[in-house]
Each structure stands twice: as structure tokens, then as C-alpha cells.
Amino acid sequence: MLQISRNLALWADILVFLLQFTETQDTNMMIGNAKNTMAVRTTVSWYLWTHQLIEVTGKDAAPFLDLIFANPIATLKVGRERYTTMLNEQAKIIDDVVVIRLKEEKFWISTLFAANMLAWMAQHKKDFCVEMEDVTKQYHMYAVQGPNSQALVNALVRNAIDELKFFSICDNWIEDVPVLPVRNLAMKSIFRRISVSSWRKSCVNMENHCMQWK
């Protein structure tokens, strides 16, 4: 288990570096990204996550997602998330996702291939009473990683997340902005509805709090 944890930390470092470095080939930016990568290992760093969000609602949402994904979704409690895969008819993996249950009949799916997933869901919808929508443009997702990630999030949100369990999501606020912190093994994530002014303010607040650990 220790070796697995170390490997997860290493891949988290690589992912952070690649996501940030591929934005530019500028040498100064490369140096800055290397510092951010080390911050993930030693203190804390954050970035705007690039996943897309599919929202599935309706009275048949849970059984419909049971059909779509390999792991059971109907047993998922409200406020919890579950990693799973999406398979084709030959049992080959065509996507791996995280499913979050926000309400009894409301789910979010975090994916990198929203358009493909919507097409696949539409193909298998049949008589299920569900609605699917790409809500990516309605939200931003900030990934906060590192040993001090919880302290950083606590410094930002109204209610401390100390009691937030792994693979859980809860309502919270950054000042007067509603947010949804999520906790998993690799990071703390914060979902929030997009507003340009509050988005910039959130970025500045996170960076300012990060500086105390860098």
C-alpha cells in the first residue's frame, strides 16, 4: 500500500507538471511550473482542473447510470462520489469517470470526453426517464493538492472541511460565493458556478494563501 501511495503521488506530480507546462514552452514558465510541482510534494499548489461535467437528472437517473457504468451507482449515498468505468458491448473500457450524487435524482459525472459520453448515453437512454446535460461551462473546478491542501481550503471556505470524508462532497462558501468542496485521495477539489469577477477573486485568494507556505 505504501508503494501504491508513492506512485499515486508521483503521477499527481507528473499530471500537474504536464497540465501546466503544455500551456507554454517559455523557459521562465517551465521554471515556475517546476516550483509548483515541488509545492504539490512539499506544501500546496492549485490549478484550474480541465475535466468536463455531465449532469444527469430524473426519477430513473440511478438505474440508468447503473446500466451505463460498471460499478453500482444506485447504492451511492447523497454527498458521496465513486470512481467507475464505462464499457462497450465487448466489455472494453471506453471511459473512466467519477460519479457524484448531489441529490437522490441528480448526479454529476466528471469526464474528459463529455460529447462522447452524451452520445453514448443518448444511444442507451431508451425508456429511462432521465435528462443529460453538459454543464461544464457553468462551473469551474479548482484542484488543490499537497500536504497543506486541507489547510488552504480551510483558509478559504466559511466552514472547515476537517470532517469531510474521503470521496465526499458538501455545500460551503468562499465569502458569499457558493462552492462544493470534494475530497479524494489525490486532492481537494472545489466546484463553483462561473462568474468572471468572483473567479478572478478566488484565484487571487488561493494564490495569496499559497504564498505563506512557499
PDB file of C-alpha atoms in Angstrom:
ATOM      1  CA  MET A   1       0.000   0.000   0.000  1.00  0.00           C
ATOM      2  CA  LEU A   2       2.864   2.369   0.758  1.00  0.00           C
ATOM      3  CA  GLN A   3       4.361   1.849  -2.690  1.00  0.00           C
ATOM      4  CA  ILE A   4       0.965   2.459  -4.307  1.00  0.00           C
ATOM      5  CA  SER A   5       0.599   5.704  -2.371  1.00  0.00           C
ATOM      6  CA  ARG A   6       4.030   6.833  -3.503  1.00  0.00           C
ATOM      7  CA  ASN A   7       3.194   6.020  -7.109  1.00  0.00           C
ATOM      8  CA  LEU A   8      -0.054   7.982  -6.858  1.00  0.00           C
ATOM      9  CA  ALA A   9       1.866  10.963  -5.516  1.00  0.00           C
ATOM     10  CA  LEU A  10       4.382  10.686  -8.347  1.00  0.00           C
ATOM     11  CA  TRP A  11       1.678  10.562 -11.007  1.00  0.00           C
ATOM     12  CA  ALA A  12      -0.049  13.517  -9.380  1.00  0.00           C
ATOM     13  CA  ASP A  13       3.214  15.455  -9.722  1.00  0.00           C
ATOM     14  CA  ILE A  14       3.575  14.475 -13.364  1.00  0.00           C
ATOM     15  CA  LEU A  15      -0.024  15.403 -14.120  1.00  0.00           C
ATOM     16  CA  VAL A  16       0.321  18.842 -12.527  1.00  0.00           C
ATOM     17  CA  PHE A  17       3.535  19.493 -14.458  1.00  0.00           C
ATOM     18  CA  LEU A  18       2.140  18.372 -17.804  1.00  0.00           C
ATOM     19  CA  LEU A  19      -1.106  20.297 -17.477  1.00  0.00           C
ATOM     20  CA  GLN A  20       0.728  23.495 -16.672  1.00  0.00           C
ATOM     21  CA  PHE A  21       3.821  23.103 -18.867  1.00  0.00           C
ATOM     22  CA  THR A  22       1.886  22.308 -22.033  1.00  0.00           C
ATOM     23  CA  GLU A  23       0.241  25.726 -21.854  1.00  0.00           C
ATOM     24  CA  THR A  24       3.534  27.302 -22.938  1.00  0.00           C
ATOM     25  CA  GLN A  25       7.096  26.399 -23.841  1.00  0.00           C
ATOM     26  CA  ASP A  26       8.508  29.561 -22.267  1.00  0.00           C
ATOM     27  CA  THR A  27      11.602  28.819 -20.148  1.00  0.00           C
ATOM     28  CA  ASN A  28      10.527  31.040 -17.285  1.00  0.00           C
ATOM     29  CA  MET A  29       7.144  29.338 -17.195  1.00  0.00           C
ATOM     30  CA  MET A  30       8.872  25.960 -17.118  1.00  0.00           C
ATOM     31  CA  ILE A  31      10.836  27.015 -14.048  1.00  0.00           C
ATOM     32  CA  GLY A  32       7.680  28.305 -12.397  1.00  0.00           C
ATOM     33  CA  ASN A  33       5.829  25.077 -13.145  1.00  0.00           C
ATOM     34  CA  ALA A  34       8.678  23.044 -11.703  1.00  0.00           C
ATOM     35  CA  LYS A  35       8.274  25.024  -8.470  1.00  0.00           C
ATOM     36  CA  ASN A  36       4.553  24.357  -8.479  1.00  0.00           C
ATOM     37  CA  THR A  37       5.229  20.659  -8.998  1.00  0.00           C
ATOM     38  CA  MET A  38       7.544  20.603  -5.974  1.00  0.00           C
ATOM     39  CA  ALA A  39       4.946  22.557  -4.000  1.00  0.00           C
ATOM     40  CA  VAL A  40       2.495  19.689  -4.527  1.00  0.00           C
ATOM     41  CA  ARG A  41       5.000  17.360  -2.845  1.00  0.00           C
ATOM     42  CA  THR A  42       6.120  19.639  -0.033  1.00  0.00           C
ATOM     43  CA  THR A  43       3.460  22.292   0.676  1.00  0.00           C
ATOM     44  CA  VAL A  44       0.437  23.059  -1.512  1.00  0.00           C
ATOM     45  CA  SER A  45      -0.449  24.166  -5.017  1.00  0.00           C
ATOM     46  CA  TRP A  46      -3.642  24.586  -7.061  1.00  0.00           C
ATOM     47  CA  TYR A  47      -4.767  24.888 -10.644  1.00  0.00           C
ATOM     48  CA  LEU A  48      -7.923  25.095 -12.712  1.00  0.00           C
ATOM     49  CA  TRP A  49      -8.874  21.478 -13.447  1.00  0.00           C
ATOM     50  CA  THR A  50      -9.685  20.519 -17.030  1.00  0.00           C
ATOM     51  CA  HIS A  51     -12.358  17.866 -16.548  1.00  0.00           C
ATOM     52  CA  GLN A  52     -15.827  18.249 -18.019  1.00  0.00           C
ATOM     53  CA  LEU A  53     -19.115  17.782 -16.171  1.00  0.00           C
ATOM     54  CA  ILE A  54     -22.204  15.884 -17.264  1.00  0.00           C
ATOM     55  CA  GLU A  55     -25.331  16.338 -15.161  1.00  0.00           C
ATOM     56  CA  VAL A  56     -27.888  13.523 -15.129  1.00  0.00           C
ATOM     57  CA  THR A  57     -31.279  14.090 -13.522  1.00  0.00           C
ATOM     58  CA  GLY A  58     -34.654  12.360 -13.367  1.00  0.00           C
ATOM     59  CA  LYS A  59     -36.520   9.643 -11.474  1.00  0.00           C
ATOM     60  CA  ASP A  60     -34.617   6.923 -13.386  1.00  0.00           C
ATOM     61  CA  ALA A  61     -31.190   8.566 -13.047  1.00  0.00           C
ATOM     62  CA  ALA A  62     -29.800   5.961 -10.643  1.00  0.00           C
ATOM     63  CA  PRO A  63     -30.895   2.805 -12.558  1.00  0.00           C
ATOM     64  CA  PHE A  64     -29.873   4.459 -15.832  1.00  0.00           C
ATOM     65  CA  LEU A  65     -26.353   5.086 -14.527  1.00  0.00           C
ATOM     66  CA  ASP A  66     -26.258   1.508 -13.217  1.00  0.00           C
ATOM     67  CA  LEU A  67     -26.715   0.458 -16.839  1.00  0.00           C
ATOM     68  CA  ILE A  68     -24.108   2.885 -18.176  1.00  0.00           C
ATOM     69  CA  PHE A  69     -21.310   2.210 -15.678  1.00  0.00           C
ATOM     70  CA  ALA A  70     -19.581  -0.921 -14.396  1.00  0.00           C
ATOM     71  CA  ASN A  71     -19.764  -0.131 -10.678  1.00  0.00           C
ATOM     72  CA  PRO A  72     -23.156   0.181  -8.941  1.00  0.00           C
ATOM     73  CA  ILE A  73     -24.371   3.767  -8.747  1.00  0.00           C
ATOM     74  CA  ALA A  74     -27.828   3.310  -7.190  1.00  0.00           C
ATOM     75  CA  THR A  75     -26.181   2.382  -3.866  1.00  0.00           C
ATOM     76  CA  LEU A  76     -24.208   5.649  -3.825  1.00  0.00           C
ATOM     77  CA  LYS A  77     -25.372   7.900  -0.989  1.00  0.00           C
ATOM     78  CA  VAL A  78     -26.147  11.583  -1.483  1.00  0.00           C
ATOM     79  CA  GLY A  79     -22.993  13.610  -0.925  1.00  0.00           C
ATOM     80  CA  ARG A  80     -20.630  10.796  -1.957  1.00  0.00           C
ATOM     81  CA  GLU A  81     -18.663  10.044  -5.111  1.00  0.00           C
ATOM     82  CA  ARG A  82     -17.494   6.822  -6.779  1.00  0.00           C
ATOM     83  CA  TYR A  83     -14.866   6.012  -9.373  1.00  0.00           C
ATOM     84  CA  THR A  84     -16.057   3.718 -12.140  1.00  0.00           C
ATOM     85  CA  THR A  85     -15.608   2.788 -15.789  1.00  0.00           C
ATOM     86  CA  MET A  86     -17.860   2.883 -18.827  1.00  0.00           C
ATOM     87  CA  LEU A  87     -17.733  -0.232 -21.008  1.00  0.00           C
ATOM     88  CA  ASN A  88     -18.871  -1.034 -24.517  1.00  0.00           C
ATOM     89  CA  GLU A  89     -20.653  -4.222 -25.591  1.00  0.00           C
ATOM     90  CA  GLN A  90     -17.316  -6.060 -25.747  1.00  0.00           C
ATOM     91  CA  ALA A  91     -16.545  -5.051 -22.130  1.00  0.00           C
ATOM     92  CA  LYS A  92     -13.756  -2.727 -23.264  1.00  0.00           C
ATOM     93  CA  ILE A  93     -13.219   0.438 -21.253  1.00  0.00           C
ATOM     94  CA  ILE A  94     -14.276   3.493 -23.251  1.00  0.00           C
ATOM     95  CA  ASP A  95     -14.060   5.982 -20.379  1.00  0.00           C
ATOM     96  CA  ASP A  96     -13.222   6.122 -16.677  1.00  0.00           C
ATOM     97  CA  VAL A  97     -15.051   8.683 -14.594  1.00  0.00           C
ATOM     98  CA  VAL A  98     -16.041   9.854 -11.141  1.00  0.00           C
ATOM     99  CA  VAL A  99     -19.776   9.898 -10.384  1.00  0.00           C
ATOM    100  CA  ILE A 100     -21.029  12.290  -7.700  1.00  0.00           C
ATOM    101  CA  ARG A 101     -24.507  12.016  -6.197  1.00  0.00           C
ATOM    102  CA  LEU A 102     -25.703  15.523  -5.350  1.00  0.00           C
ATOM    103  CA  LYS A 103     -29.359  14.617  -4.714  1.00  0.00           C
ATOM    104  CA  GLU A 104     -31.499  11.487  -4.919  1.00  0.00           C
ATOM    105  CA  GLU A 105     -32.224  12.211  -8.583  1.00  0.00           C
ATOM    106  CA  LYS A 106     -29.265  14.405  -9.514  1.00  0.00           C
ATOM    107  CA  PHE A 107     -25.767  13.187 -10.439  1.00  0.00           C
ATOM    108  CA  TRP A 108     -22.585  14.724 -11.814  1.00  0.00           C
ATOM    109  CA  ILE A 109     -20.121  12.747 -13.934  1.00  0.00           C
ATOM    110  CA  SER A 110     -16.577  14.065 -14.187  1.00  0.00           C
ATOM    111  CA  THR A 111     -15.097  13.075 -17.559  1.00  0.00           C
ATOM    112  CA  LEU A 112     -12.652  14.201 -20.217  1.00  0.00           C
ATOM    113  CA  PHE A 113     -15.000  13.274 -23.067  1.00  0.00           C
ATOM    114  CA  ALA A 114     -18.358  14.939 -22.418  1.00  0.00           C
ATOM    115  CA  ALA A 115     -19.540  14.943 -26.044  1.00  0.00           C
ATOM    116  CA  ASN A 116     -18.769  11.238 -26.482  1.00  0.00           C
ATOM    117  CA  MET A 117     -20.437  10.374 -23.192  1.00  0.00           C
ATOM    118  CA  LEU A 118     -23.601  12.283 -24.051  1.00  0.00           C
ATOM    119  CA  ALA A 119     -23.813  10.474 -27.390  1.00  0.00           C
ATOM    120  CA  TRP A 120     -23.329   7.101 -25.669  1.00  0.00           C
ATOM    121  CA  MET A 121     -25.982   7.909 -23.064  1.00  0.00           C
ATOM    122  CA  ALA A 122     -28.451   9.069 -25.699  1.00  0.00           C
ATOM    123  CA  GLN A 123     -27.893   5.812 -27.568  1.00  0.00           C
ATOM    124  CA  HIS A 124     -28.844   3.791 -24.465  1.00  0.00           C
ATOM    125  CA  LYS A 125     -31.492   6.045 -22.940  1.00  0.00           C
ATOM    126  CA  LYS A 126     -34.428   4.005 -24.277  1.00  0.00           C
ATOM    127  CA  ASP A 127     -37.425   4.430 -21.944  1.00  0.00           C
ATOM    128  CA  PHE A 128     -35.476   5.724 -18.941  1.00  0.00           C
ATOM    129  CA  CYS A 129     -36.909   8.952 -17.543  1.00  0.00           C
ATOM    130  CA  VAL A 130     -33.672  10.945 -17.435  1.00  0.00           C
ATOM    131  CA  GLU A 131     -32.171  14.171 -18.740  1.00  0.00           C
ATOM    132  CA  MET A 132     -28.486  14.587 -19.580  1.00  0.00           C
ATOM    133  CA  GLU A 133     -26.696  17.920 -19.948  1.00  0.00           C
ATOM    134  CA  ASP A 134     -23.143  19.146 -20.345  1.00  0.00           C
ATOM    135  CA  VAL A 135     -22.795  21.720 -17.521  1.00  0.00           C
ATOM    136  CA  THR A 136     -19.036  22.219 -17.899  1.00  0.00           C
ATOM    137  CA  LYS A 137     -19.377  25.880 -18.876  1.00  0.00           C
ATOM    138  CA  GLN A 138     -21.474  26.597 -15.806  1.00  0.00           C
ATOM    139  CA  TYR A 139     -18.787  25.626 -13.310  1.00  0.00           C
ATOM    140  CA  HIS A 140     -15.078  25.870 -12.607  1.00  0.00           C
ATOM    141  CA  MET A 141     -13.222  23.148 -10.772  1.00  0.00           C
ATOM    142  CA  TYR A 142     -10.106  24.017  -8.811  1.00  0.00           C
ATOM    143  CA  ALA A 143      -7.757  21.178  -7.851  1.00  0.00           C
ATOM    144  CA  VAL A 144      -5.875  21.790  -4.596  1.00  0.00           C
ATOM    145  CA  GLN A 145      -3.021  19.367  -3.913  1.00  0.00           C
ATOM    146  CA  GLY A 146      -0.255  18.879  -1.387  1.00  0.00           C
ATOM    147  CA  PRO A 147       0.300  18.251   2.351  1.00  0.00           C
ATOM    148  CA  ASN A 148      -1.205  21.651   3.199  1.00  0.00           C
ATOM    149  CA  SER A 149      -4.163  21.372   0.817  1.00  0.00           C
ATOM    150  CA  GLN A 150      -6.686  20.987   3.618  1.00  0.00           C
ATOM    151  CA  ALA A 151      -5.256  23.999   5.436  1.00  0.00           C
ATOM    152  CA  LEU A 152      -5.501  26.072   2.251  1.00  0.00           C
ATOM    153  CA  VAL A 153      -9.116  25.105   1.639  1.00  0.00           C
ATOM    154  CA  ASN A 154      -9.953  25.776   5.299  1.00  0.00           C
ATOM    155  CA  ALA A 155      -8.418  29.235   4.962  1.00  0.00           C
ATOM    156  CA  LEU A 156     -10.779  29.969   2.069  1.00  0.00           C
ATOM    157  CA  VAL A 157     -14.124  28.410   2.952  1.00  0.00           C
ATOM    158  CA  ARG A 158     -16.654  29.510   5.542  1.00  0.00           C
ATOM    159  CA  ASN A 159     -16.953  26.086   7.195  1.00  0.00           C
ATOM    160  CA  ALA A 160     -13.826  23.985   7.800  1.00  0.00           C
ATOM    161  CA  ILE A 161     -13.681  20.679   5.897  1.00  0.00           C
ATOM    162  CA  ASP A 162     -11.882  18.753   8.662  1.00  0.00           C
ATOM    163  CA  GLU A 163     -14.816  16.339   8.995  1.00  0.00           C
ATOM    164  CA  LEU A 164     -15.296  15.889   5.239  1.00  0.00           C
ATOM    165  CA  LYS A 165     -14.766  12.198   4.494  1.00  0.00           C
ATOM    166  CA  PHE A 166     -12.836  10.848   1.529  1.00  0.00           C
ATOM    167  CA  PHE A 167     -14.902  10.678  -1.674  1.00  0.00           C
ATOM    168  CA  SER A 168     -17.430  13.137  -0.261  1.00  0.00           C
ATOM    169  CA  ILE A 169     -18.859  16.494  -1.353  1.00  0.00           C
ATOM    170  CA  CYS A 170     -20.592  19.199   0.689  1.00  0.00           C
ATOM    171  CA  ASP A 171     -22.083  22.678   0.415  1.00  0.00           C
ATOM    172  CA  ASN A 172     -19.852  25.530   1.505  1.00  0.00           C
ATOM    173  CA  TRP A 173     -18.993  29.157   0.699  1.00  0.00           C
ATOM    174  CA  ILE A 174     -15.962  31.261  -0.149  1.00  0.00           C
ATOM    175  CA  GLU A 175     -17.136  34.579   1.246  1.00  0.00           C
ATOM    176  CA  ASP A 176     -20.567  34.970  -0.417  1.00  0.00           C
ATOM    177  CA  VAL A 177     -19.899  32.547  -3.292  1.00  0.00           C
ATOM    178  CA  PRO A 178     -21.476  29.049  -3.008  1.00  0.00           C
ATOM    179  CA  VAL A 179     -18.931  26.264  -3.603  1.00  0.00           C
ATOM    180  CA  LEU A 180     -18.850  22.456  -3.417  1.00  0.00           C
ATOM    181  CA  PRO A 181     -15.619  21.084  -1.895  1.00  0.00           C
ATOM    182  CA  VAL A 182     -14.842  17.456  -2.785  1.00  0.00           C
ATOM    183  CA  ARG A 183     -12.235  15.327  -1.021  1.00  0.00           C
ATOM    184  CA  ASN A 184     -10.454  12.346  -2.539  1.00  0.00           C
ATOM    185  CA  LEU A 185      -7.106  10.598  -2.168  1.00  0.00           C
ATOM    186  CA  ALA A 186      -5.183  12.800  -4.582  1.00  0.00           C
ATOM    187  CA  MET A 187      -6.609  16.266  -3.977  1.00  0.00           C
ATOM    188  CA  LYS A 188      -9.247  18.549  -2.619  1.00  0.00           C
ATOM    189  CA  SER A 189     -11.434  19.955  -5.372  1.00  0.00           C
ATOM    190  CA  ILE A 190     -13.722  22.950  -5.336  1.00  0.00           C
ATOM    191  CA  PHE A 191     -16.631  23.291  -7.751  1.00  0.00           C
ATOM    192  CA  ARG A 192     -18.191  26.722  -8.163  1.00  0.00           C
ATOM    193  CA  ARG A 193     -20.509  28.400 -10.650  1.00  0.00           C
ATOM    194  CA  ILE A 194     -18.668  30.576 -13.139  1.00  0.00           C
ATOM    195  CA  SER A 195     -18.600  34.333 -12.661  1.00  0.00           C
ATOM    196  CA  VAL A 196     -15.630  36.199 -14.119  1.00  0.00           C
ATOM    197  CA  SER A 197     -15.248  38.654 -11.241  1.00  0.00           C
ATOM    198  CA  SER A 198     -15.608  36.047  -8.480  1.00  0.00           C
ATOM    199  CA  TRP A 199     -13.416  33.595 -10.437  1.00  0.00           C
ATOM    200  CA  ARG A 200     -10.566  36.117 -10.514  1.00  0.00           C
ATOM    201  CA  LYS A 201     -11.099  36.856  -6.835  1.00  0.00           C
ATOM    202  CA  SER A 202     -10.984  33.135  -5.980  1.00  0.00           C
ATOM    203  CA  CYS A 203      -7.714  32.749  -7.904  1.00  0.00           C
ATOM    204  CA  VAL A 204      -6.135  35.702  -6.105  1.00  0.00           C
ATOM    205  CA  ASN A 205      -7.312  34.423  -2.719  1.00  0.00           C
ATOM    206  CA  MET A 206      -5.877  30.949  -3.316  1.00  0.00           C
ATOM    207  CA  GLU A 207      -2.573  32.311  -4.578  1.00  0.00           C
ATOM    208  CA  ASN A 208      -2.254  34.670  -1.624  1.00  0.00           C
ATOM    209  CA  HIS A 209      -2.852  31.854   0.835  1.00  0.00           C
ATOM    210  CA  CYS A 210      -0.440  29.573  -1.040  1.00  0.00           C
ATOM    211  CA  MET A 211       2.354  32.145  -0.674  1.00  0.00           C
ATOM    212  CA  GLN A 212       2.561  31.619   3.087  1.00  0.00           C
ATOM    213  CA  TRP A 213       3.709  28.012   2.519  1.00  0.00           C
ATOM    214  CA  LYS A 214       6.039  28.596  -0.460  1.00  0.00           C
TER     215      LYS A 214
END
